Coordinates of C-alpha atoms in Angstrom, one line a residue:
M107 CA -5.7 10.2 4.5
S108 CA -9.5 10.1 4.7
T109 CA -11.4 13.3 4.7
A110 CA -14.4 11.6 6.4
Q111 CA -15.6 13.2 9.6
P112 CA -17.6 11.7 12.4
I113 CA -21.3 11.8 11.6
S114 CA -23.8 12.7 14.3
S115 CA -27.1 10.8 14.7
T116 CA -29.0 13.8 13.4
E117 CA -26.9 14.0 10.3
Q118 CA -27.2 10.3 9.7
K119 CA -31.0 10.5 9.6
A120 CA -30.9 13.5 7.2
A121 CA -28.1 12.4 4.9
T122 CA -29.1 11.0 1.6
R123 CA -26.5 12.4 -0.8
L124 CA -22.8 12.5 0.2
L125 CA -19.6 13.2 -1.7
M126 CA -17.4 10.2 -1.1
S127 CA -14.4 8.3 -2.5
G128 CA -14.7 4.6 -3.1
N129 CA -12.9 3.9 0.1
E130 CA -15.3 6.1 2.1
A131 CA -18.3 4.5 0.2
V132 CA -17.2 1.1 1.4
A133 CA -16.8 2.4 4.9
R134 CA -20.3 3.8 4.8
A135 CA -21.8 0.6 3.6
V136 CA -19.9 -1.4 6.3
W137 CA -21.5 0.8 9.0
E138 CA -25.0 0.6 7.4
A139 CA -24.7 -3.2 7.2
G140 CA -24.6 -3.5 11.0
V141 CA -21.0 -4.7 11.1
R142 CA -19.7 -5.1 14.6
V143 CA -16.0 -5.7 14.0
A144 CA -13.7 -4.2 11.4
A145 CA -9.9 -4.5 11.2
A146 CA -7.1 -3.7 8.7
Y147 CA -3.5 -2.9 8.3
P148 CA -2.7 0.3 6.4
G149 CA -1.7 -0.1 2.8
T150 CA -2.2 2.3 -0.1
P151 CA -4.7 2.3 -1.8
S152 CA -6.9 0.7 0.9
T153 CA -5.8 2.7 3.9
E154 CA -8.7 5.2 4.1
I155 CA -11.4 2.5 4.3
L156 CA -10.6 1.7 8.0
E157 CA -9.8 5.4 8.8
A158 CA -13.4 6.2 7.6
I159 CA -14.9 3.3 9.4
A160 CA -13.4 4.4 12.6
T161 CA -15.3 7.7 12.4
Y162 CA -18.7 5.8 12.7
P163 CA -20.3 4.9 16.0
D164 CA -21.6 1.5 17.1
L165 CA -18.8 -0.7 15.8
Y166 CA -15.3 -1.8 16.8
A167 CA -12.5 -0.8 14.5
E168 CA -8.7 -1.5 14.9
W169 CA -5.4 -1.3 13.2
A170 CA -4.1 -4.9 13.3
V171 CA -0.4 -5.6 13.3
N172 CA -0.7 -7.3 9.9
E173 CA -3.3 -8.4 7.3
K174 CA -3.4 -12.1 8.5
T175 CA -4.3 -10.9 12.0
S176 CA -7.0 -8.6 10.7
L177 CA -8.7 -11.4 8.8
E178 CA -8.5 -13.7 11.8
I179 CA -10.1 -11.1 13.9
A180 CA -12.9 -10.7 11.4
L181 CA -13.3 -14.5 11.3
G182 CA -13.6 -14.7 15.1
A183 CA -16.3 -12.1 15.1
S184 CA -18.1 -13.9 12.3
M185 CA -17.9 -17.2 14.2
A186 CA -19.7 -15.4 17.0
G187 CA -22.5 -14.5 14.6
S188 CA -21.5 -10.9 14.0
R189 CA -21.0 -9.2 10.7
S190 CA -17.3 -8.4 10.2
F191 CA -15.0 -6.8 7.7
C192 CA -11.3 -6.5 6.9
A193 CA -9.4 -4.5 4.3
M194 CA -6.0 -4.6 2.8
K195 CA -4.0 -3.9 -0.4
H196 CA -3.3 -6.6 -2.9
V197 CA 0.1 -7.7 -1.5
G198 CA -1.5 -7.8 2.0
L199 CA -3.8 -10.5 0.8
N200 CA -0.7 -12.6 0.3
V201 CA 0.0 -12.3 4.0
A202 CA -3.6 -13.1 4.9
S203 CA -3.9 -16.0 2.5
D204 CA -3.0 -18.7 5.0
A205 CA -6.2 -17.9 6.9
L206 CA -8.2 -17.2 3.8
M207 CA -7.6 -20.6 2.2
T208 CA -8.9 -22.4 5.3
I209 CA -11.8 -20.0 5.9
A210 CA -12.9 -21.0 2.4
L211 CA -13.4 -24.5 3.9
T212 CA -15.0 -23.6 7.2
G213 CA -17.2 -20.9 5.8
V214 CA -18.6 -18.2 8.0
E215 CA -21.7 -17.4 10.2
G216 CA -22.0 -13.6 10.3
G217 CA -21.3 -12.0 7.0
L218 CA -17.6 -11.5 6.3
V219 CA -16.4 -9.2 3.6
V220 CA -12.7 -8.9 2.6
A221 CA -12.0 -5.7 0.7
V222 CA -8.8 -5.9 -1.3
A223 CA -7.4 -2.9 -3.2
D224 CA -5.3 -3.7 -6.3
D225 CA -2.7 -1.2 -7.4
V226 CA -3.3 -1.3 -11.1
G227 CA -0.6 0.9 -12.6
L228 CA 1.9 0.5 -9.7
S229 CA 1.3 3.9 -8.1
S230 CA 2.6 2.8 -4.8
S231 CA 3.4 -0.9 -4.8
Q232 CA 6.2 -3.4 -5.7
N233 CA 4.0 -5.5 -8.0
E234 CA 0.7 -5.4 -9.9
Q235 CA -0.8 -8.7 -8.9
D236 CA -4.4 -9.4 -9.7
S237 CA -6.4 -10.4 -6.6
R238 CA -9.2 -11.9 -8.7
F239 CA -7.0 -15.0 -8.7
W240 CA -7.8 -15.5 -5.0
G241 CA -11.4 -16.0 -5.8
R242 CA -10.5 -18.8 -8.1
F243 CA -7.9 -20.3 -5.8
A244 CA -10.0 -20.2 -2.7
H245 CA -13.4 -20.9 -4.4
L246 CA -14.9 -17.7 -3.2
P247 CA -17.2 -15.1 -4.8
V248 CA -15.7 -11.9 -6.2
L249 CA -17.5 -8.6 -6.6
E250 CA -16.1 -5.8 -8.6
P251 CA -17.6 -2.3 -8.4
A252 CA -16.9 0.2 -11.2
D253 CA -17.4 3.5 -9.2
S254 CA -18.0 4.9 -5.7
Q255 CA -21.8 4.3 -5.8
E256 CA -21.2 0.6 -6.8
A257 CA -18.5 0.3 -4.1
Y258 CA -21.2 1.3 -1.6
A259 CA -23.9 -0.9 -3.1
Y260 CA -21.7 -4.0 -3.7
T261 CA -20.4 -3.9 -0.1
L262 CA -24.0 -4.1 1.1
A263 CA -24.7 -6.9 -1.4
A264 CA -21.5 -8.7 -0.3
F265 CA -22.7 -9.1 3.3
E266 CA -26.1 -10.5 2.1
L267 CA -24.3 -12.9 -0.3
S268 CA -21.8 -13.9 2.4
E269 CA -24.6 -15.0 4.8
R270 CA -26.7 -16.6 2.2
F271 CA -23.8 -18.8 1.0
K272 CA -22.0 -19.0 4.3
A273 CA -18.7 -17.9 2.7
P274 CA -16.5 -14.8 2.9
V275 CA -16.8 -12.5 -0.1
I276 CA -13.9 -10.7 -1.8
L277 CA -14.7 -7.2 -2.8
R278 CA -12.1 -6.3 -5.4
L279 CA -11.2 -2.6 -5.7
T280 CA -8.5 -0.8 -7.5
T281 CA -6.7 2.5 -7.0
R282 CA -9.0 4.2 -9.4
I283 CA -12.1 3.1 -7.4
C284 CA -10.5 3.8 -4.0
H285 CA -9.5 7.4 -4.6
V286 CA -12.0 8.9 -7.1
K287 CA -14.9 10.8 -5.4
A288 CA -18.5 11.0 -6.5
M289 CA -21.9 11.9 -5.1
L290 CA -23.6 8.9 -3.4
T291 CA -27.1 8.1 -2.4
V292 CA -26.8 6.3 1.0
G293 CA -29.1 4.9 3.6
E294 CA -29.2 4.2 7.3
R295 CA -27.6 1.7 9.6
I296 CA -29.6 -1.5 10.1
P297 CA -28.5 -3.3 13.3
H298 CA -27.5 -6.9 13.0
T299 CA -28.0 -9.2 15.9
A300 CA -25.2 -11.7 16.6
A301 CA -26.5 -15.2 17.0
G302 CA -23.6 -16.3 19.3
F303 CA -20.8 -18.8 18.9
K304 CA -22.0 -22.4 18.4
K305 CA -19.5 -25.1 19.2
D306 CA -19.0 -27.3 16.1
P307 CA -15.5 -28.9 16.1
A308 CA -16.2 -30.7 12.9
R309 CA -16.5 -27.3 11.2
W310 CA -14.2 -25.0 13.1
V311 CA -11.3 -27.4 14.0
M312 CA -9.5 -27.8 10.7
V313 CA -7.5 -31.0 11.3
P314 CA -7.0 -33.0 8.1
G315 CA -10.0 -35.3 8.7
N316 CA -12.4 -32.5 9.3
A317 CA -11.0 -30.4 6.4
G318 CA -11.4 -33.3 4.0
R319 CA -15.1 -33.6 4.8
R320 CA -15.6 -29.9 4.1
I321 CA -14.2 -30.0 0.5
P322 CA -17.3 -31.5 -1.1
L323 CA -19.3 -28.7 0.5
V324 CA -17.1 -26.2 -1.2
F325 CA -17.8 -27.8 -4.6
E326 CA -21.5 -27.7 -3.9
R327 CA -21.2 -24.0 -3.0
D328 CA -19.3 -23.4 -6.3
A329 CA -22.3 -24.8 -8.2
A330 CA -24.8 -22.8 -6.3
L331 CA -22.7 -19.6 -6.7
R332 CA -22.4 -20.3 -10.5
A333 CA -26.2 -20.5 -10.7
E334 CA -26.5 -17.3 -8.7
T335 CA -24.2 -15.4 -11.1
E336 CA -26.5 -16.3 -14.1
I337 CA -29.3 -14.4 -12.5
S338 CA -27.5 -11.8 -10.4
P339 CA -28.5 -8.2 -11.0
L340 CA -24.9 -7.2 -10.5
N341 CA -24.2 -8.6 -14.0
T342 CA -25.8 -6.5 -16.7
V343 CA -26.0 -6.3 -20.5
E344 CA -26.0 -3.0 -22.2
A345 CA -27.2 -3.6 -25.8
G346 CA -25.5 -0.6 -27.4
E347 CA -27.0 1.8 -29.9
G348 CA -26.8 2.1 -33.7
G349 CA -24.3 0.8 -36.2
P350 CA -23.3 -2.8 -37.0
R351 CA -22.8 -4.9 -34.0
R352 CA -19.3 -5.9 -34.9
V353 CA -17.6 -5.6 -31.5
G354 CA -18.9 -6.3 -28.1
F355 CA -17.1 -6.1 -24.8
V356 CA -16.9 -8.2 -21.6
T357 CA -15.5 -6.2 -18.7
S358 CA -15.6 -5.5 -15.0
G359 CA -14.6 -2.9 -12.4
P360 CA -13.1 0.5 -13.6
A361 CA -12.2 -1.1 -16.9
Y362 CA -15.9 -0.9 -17.6
M363 CA -15.7 2.9 -17.3
H364 CA -12.8 3.0 -19.7
V365 CA -14.7 0.9 -22.3
R366 CA -17.9 2.9 -21.9
E367 CA -15.9 6.2 -22.4
T368 CA -14.0 4.9 -25.4
F369 CA -16.9 3.1 -27.1
P370 CA -20.1 4.7 -25.8
D371 CA -22.4 2.9 -28.4
A372 CA -20.9 -0.6 -28.2
P373 CA -22.7 -3.5 -26.6
V374 CA -21.2 -4.4 -23.2
F375 CA -21.6 -7.3 -20.8
K376 CA -20.7 -5.7 -17.4
L377 CA -19.6 -8.1 -14.7
G378 CA -20.2 -6.9 -11.2
F379 CA -20.3 -10.5 -9.8
S380 CA -17.2 -11.6 -11.7
H381 CA -16.5 -15.0 -10.1
P382 CA -17.8 -17.5 -10.7
L383 CA -18.5 -16.4 -14.3
P384 CA -22.0 -16.7 -15.7
F385 CA -21.0 -18.8 -18.7
S386 CA -24.5 -19.3 -20.1
A387 CA -25.3 -15.6 -20.1
L388 CA -21.9 -14.8 -21.6
R389 CA -22.3 -17.4 -24.3
A390 CA -25.6 -15.9 -25.3
F391 CA -24.1 -12.4 -25.4
A392 CA -21.2 -13.6 -27.5
A393 CA -23.7 -14.9 -30.1
T394 CA -25.0 -11.3 -30.7
V395 CA -21.7 -9.8 -31.8
E396 CA -19.1 -10.6 -34.5
H397 CA -16.1 -10.0 -32.2
L398 CA -16.0 -10.4 -28.4
V399 CA -13.3 -8.5 -26.6
V400 CA -12.5 -9.0 -22.9
V401 CA -11.1 -5.9 -21.3
E402 CA -9.8 -6.7 -17.8
E403 CA -7.1 -5.3 -15.6
V404 CA -4.5 -6.9 -15.4
E405 CA -4.4 -10.6 -16.0
P406 CA -6.4 -12.6 -18.7
L407 CA -8.5 -14.5 -16.2
I408 CA -11.9 -14.0 -17.8
E409 CA -10.4 -14.4 -21.3
T410 CA -8.8 -17.7 -20.4
E411 CA -12.0 -19.1 -18.8
L412 CA -14.1 -18.1 -21.8
R413 CA -11.7 -19.7 -24.2
A414 CA -11.8 -22.8 -22.1
Q415 CA -15.6 -22.8 -22.6
G416 CA -15.1 -22.7 -26.4
I417 CA -16.1 -19.0 -26.7
A418 CA -14.0 -17.1 -29.2
V419 CA -12.6 -13.9 -27.7
H420 CA -9.9 -11.3 -28.1
G421 CA -8.1 -9.9 -25.1
K422 CA -4.5 -9.8 -24.2
D423 CA -3.6 -10.7 -27.8
L424 CA -4.5 -7.0 -28.5
L425 CA -4.3 -5.3 -25.2
P426 CA -1.4 -4.7 -22.9
R427 CA -0.7 -7.0 -19.9
Q428 CA 0.0 -4.2 -17.5
G429 CA -1.4 -0.9 -16.4
E430 CA -4.8 0.7 -16.7
L431 CA -6.7 0.3 -19.9
A432 CA -7.7 3.9 -20.4
P433 CA -9.2 5.2 -23.6
H434 CA -5.8 6.3 -25.0
V435 CA -4.8 2.7 -24.7
L436 CA -8.0 1.0 -25.8
R437 CA -8.7 2.9 -29.0
P438 CA -5.3 2.3 -30.8
A439 CA -5.1 -1.3 -29.6
L440 CA -8.6 -2.2 -31.0
A441 CA -8.5 0.0 -34.1
A442 CA -8.4 -3.0 -36.5
L443 CA -11.6 -4.4 -34.9
T444 CA -13.5 -1.2 -34.4
G445 CA -12.6 0.5 -37.7
A446 CA -11.2 3.6 -36.1
S447 CA -9.6 6.0 -38.5
A448 CA -5.9 6.4 -38.9
E449 CA -6.2 10.0 -37.8
T450 CA -8.0 9.0 -34.6
V451 CA -5.4 6.3 -33.8
E452 CA -2.5 8.7 -34.4
K453 CA -4.1 11.3 -32.2
E454 CA -4.5 8.7 -29.3
R455 CA -0.9 7.6 -29.8
A456 CA 0.5 11.1 -29.6
A457 CA 2.9 11.5 -26.7
P458 CA 1.4 13.2 -23.7
L459 CA 2.6 16.5 -22.6
P460 CA 5.8 16.1 -20.6
V461 CA 5.5 16.6 -16.8
F462 CA 8.3 18.2 -14.9
P463 CA 10.3 15.3 -13.3
R464 CA 9.8 15.1 -9.6
P465 CA 11.6 12.0 -8.2
P466 CA 10.2 10.7 -4.9
T467 CA 12.1 11.8 -1.8
M468 CA 11.8 11.9 1.9
C469 CA 10.3 14.8 3.8
V470 CA 12.2 17.8 5.1
A471 CA 13.9 16.8 8.4
C472 CA 12.8 13.2 8.1
P473 CA 14.8 11.2 10.7
H474 CA 15.7 8.7 8.0
L475 CA 17.8 11.3 6.1
G476 CA 20.6 11.0 8.6
V477 CA 20.5 7.2 8.5
Y478 CA 20.9 7.1 4.7
Y479 CA 23.5 9.9 4.6
T480 CA 25.5 7.8 7.1
L481 CA 25.0 4.6 5.2
S482 CA 26.1 6.3 1.9
Q483 CA 29.4 7.2 3.6
M484 CA 30.1 3.6 4.4
R485 CA 32.1 1.3 2.2
N486 CA 32.1 -2.5 1.6
V487 CA 28.6 -2.9 2.9
V488 CA 25.4 -4.6 1.5
I489 CA 22.2 -3.0 2.6
S490 CA 19.0 -5.1 2.7
G491 CA 16.0 -2.9 2.6
D492 CA 12.3 -3.1 3.4
I493 CA 8.8 -1.6 2.6
G494 CA 8.2 1.9 3.9
C495 CA 9.3 5.6 3.6
Y496 CA 12.8 4.4 4.1
T497 CA 12.7 2.5 0.8
L498 CA 13.4 5.9 -0.8
G499 CA 17.0 5.5 0.5
F500 CA 17.7 3.7 -2.7
G501 CA 17.5 6.9 -4.7
H502 CA 19.6 10.1 -5.1
P503 CA 21.6 11.4 -3.4
W504 CA 22.1 8.5 -1.0
N505 CA 22.0 5.4 -3.2
A506 CA 22.1 3.5 0.0
L507 CA 19.7 0.6 -0.4
D508 CA 20.6 -2.6 -2.3
T509 CA 17.4 -4.7 -2.0
C510 CA 13.6 -4.3 -1.4
I511 CA 11.2 -7.2 -1.9
S512 CA 8.3 -7.4 0.6
M513 CA 7.2 -6.5 4.1
G514 CA 9.7 -7.8 6.6
A515 CA 12.0 -9.4 3.9
S516 CA 15.0 -7.3 4.8
M517 CA 15.7 -9.6 7.8
G518 CA 15.6 -12.9 6.0
M519 CA 17.4 -11.6 3.0
A520 CA 20.1 -10.1 5.2
L521 CA 20.6 -13.5 6.8
G522 CA 20.7 -15.2 3.4
L523 CA 23.3 -12.6 2.2
D524 CA 25.4 -13.5 5.2
K525 CA 25.1 -17.3 5.0
G526 CA 25.3 -17.3 1.2
R527 CA 28.4 -15.2 0.9
G528 CA 31.3 -16.5 -1.1
E529 CA 34.9 -15.4 -1.3
A530 CA 34.1 -12.2 -3.1
D531 CA 31.9 -11.1 -0.2
K532 CA 33.8 -12.5 2.8
D533 CA 34.7 -9.1 4.2
R534 CA 31.5 -7.3 3.4
K535 CA 29.3 -6.0 6.2
V536 CA 25.6 -6.9 6.0
V537 CA 23.1 -4.3 7.2
A538 CA 19.3 -4.7 7.3
V539 CA 17.1 -1.6 7.5
I540 CA 13.5 -1.9 8.7
G541 CA 10.8 0.5 10.1
D542 CA 9.0 0.1 13.4
S543 CA 5.6 -0.8 12.0
T544 CA 7.1 -3.1 9.4
F545 CA 9.2 -4.8 12.1
L546 CA 6.0 -5.5 14.1
H547 CA 4.1 -6.5 10.9
M548 CA 6.5 -9.2 9.7
G549 CA 10.1 -8.4 10.8
M550 CA 10.2 -9.9 14.3
Q551 CA 10.3 -13.5 12.9
G552 CA 13.2 -12.5 10.7
L553 CA 15.2 -11.1 13.6
L554 CA 14.5 -14.2 15.6
D555 CA 15.8 -16.3 12.8
I556 CA 19.0 -14.2 12.6
V557 CA 19.6 -14.6 16.3
Y558 CA 18.7 -18.3 16.3
N559 CA 21.0 -19.1 13.4
K560 CA 23.9 -16.8 14.6
G561 CA 23.8 -14.5 11.6
N562 CA 26.4 -11.8 11.2
V563 CA 23.9 -9.0 10.5
T564 CA 23.5 -5.5 11.9
V565 CA 19.9 -4.3 12.0
L566 CA 18.8 -0.7 11.8
L567 CA 15.4 -0.5 13.3
L568 CA 14.0 2.9 12.4
D569 CA 11.4 3.9 15.0
N570 CA 9.6 6.9 13.8
R571 CA 6.4 6.1 15.8
A572 CA 4.1 6.0 12.8
V573 CA 3.2 3.9 9.7
G574 CA 4.8 6.7 7.7
M575 CA 4.4 5.8 4.1
T576 CA 0.6 5.4 4.3
G577 CA -0.1 8.6 6.1
G578 CA 1.2 8.4 9.7
Q579 CA -1.2 5.9 11.1
N580 CA -0.9 4.7 14.7
N581 CA 0.6 1.3 15.5
P582 CA 1.6 -0.6 18.6
G583 CA 5.0 1.2 18.5
N584 CA 3.6 4.7 19.4
G585 CA 1.2 4.1 22.2
R586 CA -2.0 5.3 20.5
D587 CA -4.9 3.3 18.8
I588 CA -6.9 4.1 15.7
H589 CA -9.0 6.6 17.7
D590 CA -5.8 8.3 19.0
R591 CA -6.5 7.0 22.5
E592 CA -3.7 5.9 24.8
A593 CA -2.7 2.3 24.3
P594 CA 0.2 0.1 25.4
R595 CA 3.4 1.0 23.6
V596 CA 6.0 -1.6 22.5
D597 CA 9.4 -1.2 24.1
F598 CA 11.6 -2.1 21.2
V599 CA 14.7 -2.4 23.3
A600 CA 13.0 -5.0 25.5
L601 CA 11.5 -6.7 22.5
V602 CA 14.7 -7.3 20.6
K603 CA 16.4 -8.5 23.8
A604 CA 13.5 -10.9 24.3
L605 CA 14.2 -12.2 20.7
G606 CA 17.7 -13.1 21.8
V607 CA 19.9 -10.1 20.8
R608 CA 22.5 -9.6 23.6
E609 CA 22.1 -6.5 25.7
E610 CA 25.5 -5.2 24.6
R611 CA 24.5 -5.4 21.0
V612 CA 21.3 -3.3 21.4
R613 CA 22.1 0.4 20.8
V614 CA 19.7 3.4 20.8
V615 CA 20.8 6.5 18.8
D616 CA 19.5 9.9 17.8
P617 CA 19.5 9.8 14.0
Y618 CA 20.1 13.6 13.9
E619 CA 23.5 13.1 15.6
L620 CA 25.5 12.0 12.6
P621 CA 28.9 11.5 14.3
T622 CA 27.3 9.2 16.9
L623 CA 25.3 7.3 14.3
F624 CA 28.3 6.8 12.1
K625 CA 30.5 5.7 15.0
T626 CA 27.8 3.2 16.2
L627 CA 27.3 1.7 12.8
R628 CA 31.1 1.2 12.3
E629 CA 31.4 -0.4 15.7
E630 CA 28.5 -2.8 15.3
T631 CA 29.2 -3.9 11.8
K632 CA 32.7 -4.9 12.9
I633 CA 31.3 -7.4 15.5
P634 CA 30.5 -10.8 14.0
E635 CA 27.1 -11.4 15.7
P636 CA 23.6 -10.1 15.5
S637 CA 23.2 -6.4 16.6
V638 CA 20.3 -3.9 16.5
I639 CA 20.7 -0.1 16.3
I640 CA 17.4 1.6 17.1
T641 CA 16.8 5.2 16.0
D642 CA 14.3 7.0 18.2
Q643 CA 13.0 10.2 16.5
P644 CA 9.4 10.7 15.4
C645 CA 8.1 11.2 11.9
V646 CA 8.0 14.9 11.1
L647 CA 4.4 14.8 10.0
I648 CA 2.9 13.5 13.3
K649 CA 2.2 15.4 16.5
D650 CA 5.1 13.9 18.4
Y651 CA 7.5 15.9 16.3
H652 CA 8.4 19.4 17.5
K653 CA 9.7 22.0 15.1
L654 CA 12.8 23.9 15.9
A655 CA 14.2 27.3 14.7
P656 CA 14.9 27.1 10.9
Y657 CA 18.3 27.6 9.3
T658 CA 19.6 29.7 6.5
V659 CA 22.8 29.8 4.4
L660 CA 25.4 32.7 4.6
D661 CA 26.1 33.2 0.9
E662 CA 29.4 34.9 1.5
Q663 CA 30.7 31.9 3.5
C664 CA 29.3 29.1 1.3
T665 CA 32.2 27.5 -0.6
G666 CA 30.0 25.2 -2.7
C667 CA 31.3 22.0 -1.1
G668 CA 27.9 20.4 -1.5
N669 CA 28.1 18.3 1.6
C670 CA 24.7 19.6 2.8
V671 CA 23.2 18.5 -0.5
D672 CA 24.3 14.9 0.2
V673 CA 22.0 14.8 3.2
G674 CA 19.1 14.8 0.8
C675 CA 16.8 17.3 2.5
P676 CA 14.2 18.8 0.1
A677 CA 14.5 22.2 1.9
I678 CA 18.0 22.6 0.4
H679 CA 18.1 24.0 -3.1
V680 CA 21.1 24.3 -5.4
T681 CA 21.2 27.9 -6.8
R682 CA 24.3 27.7 -8.8
R683 CA 26.8 25.0 -10.0
D684 CA 30.4 25.5 -10.9
R685 CA 33.5 23.5 -11.7
V686 CA 37.0 24.5 -10.6
V687 CA 40.4 23.0 -11.1
K688 CA 42.5 22.7 -8.0
A689 CA 46.3 23.3 -7.8
S690 CA 46.7 19.5 -8.1
G691 CA 44.9 19.6 -11.4
K692 CA 41.8 17.7 -10.1
E693 CA 38.5 19.0 -11.3
V694 CA 35.9 19.6 -8.5
D695 CA 32.2 20.2 -8.9
L696 CA 30.7 22.9 -6.7
A697 CA 27.1 23.4 -5.6
F698 CA 26.1 26.6 -4.0
V699 CA 22.8 26.4 -2.1
R700 CA 20.1 28.1 -0.2
I701 CA 17.7 26.8 2.4
E702 CA 13.9 27.2 2.1
T703 CA 13.5 28.7 5.5
A704 CA 9.7 28.4 5.5
A705 CA 10.1 24.6 5.0
C706 CA 13.1 24.1 7.3
T707 CA 12.2 22.6 10.7
G708 CA 15.6 23.1 12.3
C709 CA 16.7 19.5 12.6
G710 CA 20.3 20.5 12.1
L711 CA 21.3 17.6 9.8
C712 CA 22.7 19.9 7.2
V713 CA 24.8 21.9 9.7
Q714 CA 26.9 19.0 10.7
P715 CA 28.6 18.2 7.4
C716 CA 28.9 21.9 6.4
A717 CA 32.7 22.4 6.0
P718 CA 32.8 26.3 6.1
D719 CA 30.1 26.7 8.8
A720 CA 28.0 28.6 6.4
I721 CA 24.6 27.4 7.8
V722 CA 23.2 29.3 10.8
H723 CA 19.9 29.9 12.5
A724 CA 17.8 32.2 10.4
H725 CA 17.0 34.5 13.3
K726 CA 20.7 35.3 13.7
V727 CA 20.9 36.9 10.3
K728 CA 20.0 40.5 10.0
P729 CA 17.5 41.1 7.2
L730 CA 18.6 43.4 4.3
I731 CA 17.1 46.8 4.4
P732 CA 16.0 48.1 0.9
M733 CA 18.0 51.3 -0.1
H734 CA 14.8 53.4 -0.4
K735 CA 14.0 52.7 3.3
Q736 CA 17.5 53.5 4.6

């Protein structure tokens, strides 16, 4: 989560140099630009942008229920003449794209900047899509900062550009930009006066006739933007120093930093304003080098467009199509062009030092642990999953998630699994698992579809009162807004009933009560109609959760049954494994454990499956007294 703190007016006047991440730098620029409205939906690596914005005074900030809503809020503010801003991760822009494509036609009044954070390297995402495509698709300008200072400066430039060309501007970030910190030189807030909404149905009412008349204006804007890129100070040429000018580079964003670190003396054309491309300037640069290499993350967009202009380039013919293009990737890949020695190449290709494996898992006492322990005990079931902390249920020891595609997709896929079942699946139960925030983001429509089309699906709605995966942000399901102030809280029982689920088929259970949860799941999956089971315990990392007395293991009573290990709690550690042969001749694996009492929150999940009753509250166990103190 963001480390930014509210800044007083005194500090604002005095501050000139601040340590900030790229996300915090964007937030600072948004405030300085006089933005009146900012909205976002949490999504790593973009989450901290709005968290930081919310710490500044004199502007409205909100967590929207999804990215499309956040963009529409920003557009409404822009229509009123105010500067506005929204942020999202790369897959979130897919959700917002319906609005984006039409806004490209209407244009904007107050400056509107859309910050989109691409997860190059897949640190926390289900795909590695390249958001620069949206600039091409929607005919919108794209700016690409390479570090925190540029993230700040380019955000300010984006608002100016947006108002000058009456178009939203895409600020394309990546994980490396979002999270790396640097010292920034910053300025002060400059108030922006809203001109007010001017009625203009021919512009703002996008029926086909009106939309058709706006398309030629978009093409005129394209031409004007292309002329702008040729002279933009955001695009720079670094001539390089010494040696034959054999290889030159065209690059943008953090890939520029990788190029500069790897080839410090090479000539570089750095694109800060990366769409539309400045073809004339690039053609002139290409004439100064023997070989032109495009280094871009991740798709060959610039490379393809330069080739289409008849400019000879290397790119993905030598470089990988996925992941970050760090120095240890660039140097070996371009050795034939740059003349790097075999020794240097071999050194770069050397295997990195092994890191102790640490598979992702849920937190100690997470309310989802009991859900997946229970699902792992069920047989003949297909489990359709979704995006959130609970996605981790696919892993060890539960192995209790069969699909995960996109936000809210668990619902539609579950209905498809039901309606598409053949003879081999006729007796299988279909369960959809979705979190509270994901349900509000994009899951409600899926449940409505299940009800409307009479799907035989059991939905597990995991209400932990937080957007857990991105850091526990507030949402309409927990009754607090972005400033932690009281707000209306969604009643999930009433909501799913309103979507058509029969009252008898809506069940609320405590996910820490394993027998009740298991019984409820068995009952509901046997009934051939839509049903919803709502779990109602909070995320252990938010203030709603109250820690209980921790547990410990009585070594002399532990039989090594391993049932507690299957719960998957990280506070449980296997201290010894063994294998025994029973009288029947069957071999049995044993796992003797201890509980990290300092981490245990006393949820009691591990106690319930413990066969020998070897898990007790720690305060009931007398501490051992060392012999020398007896």
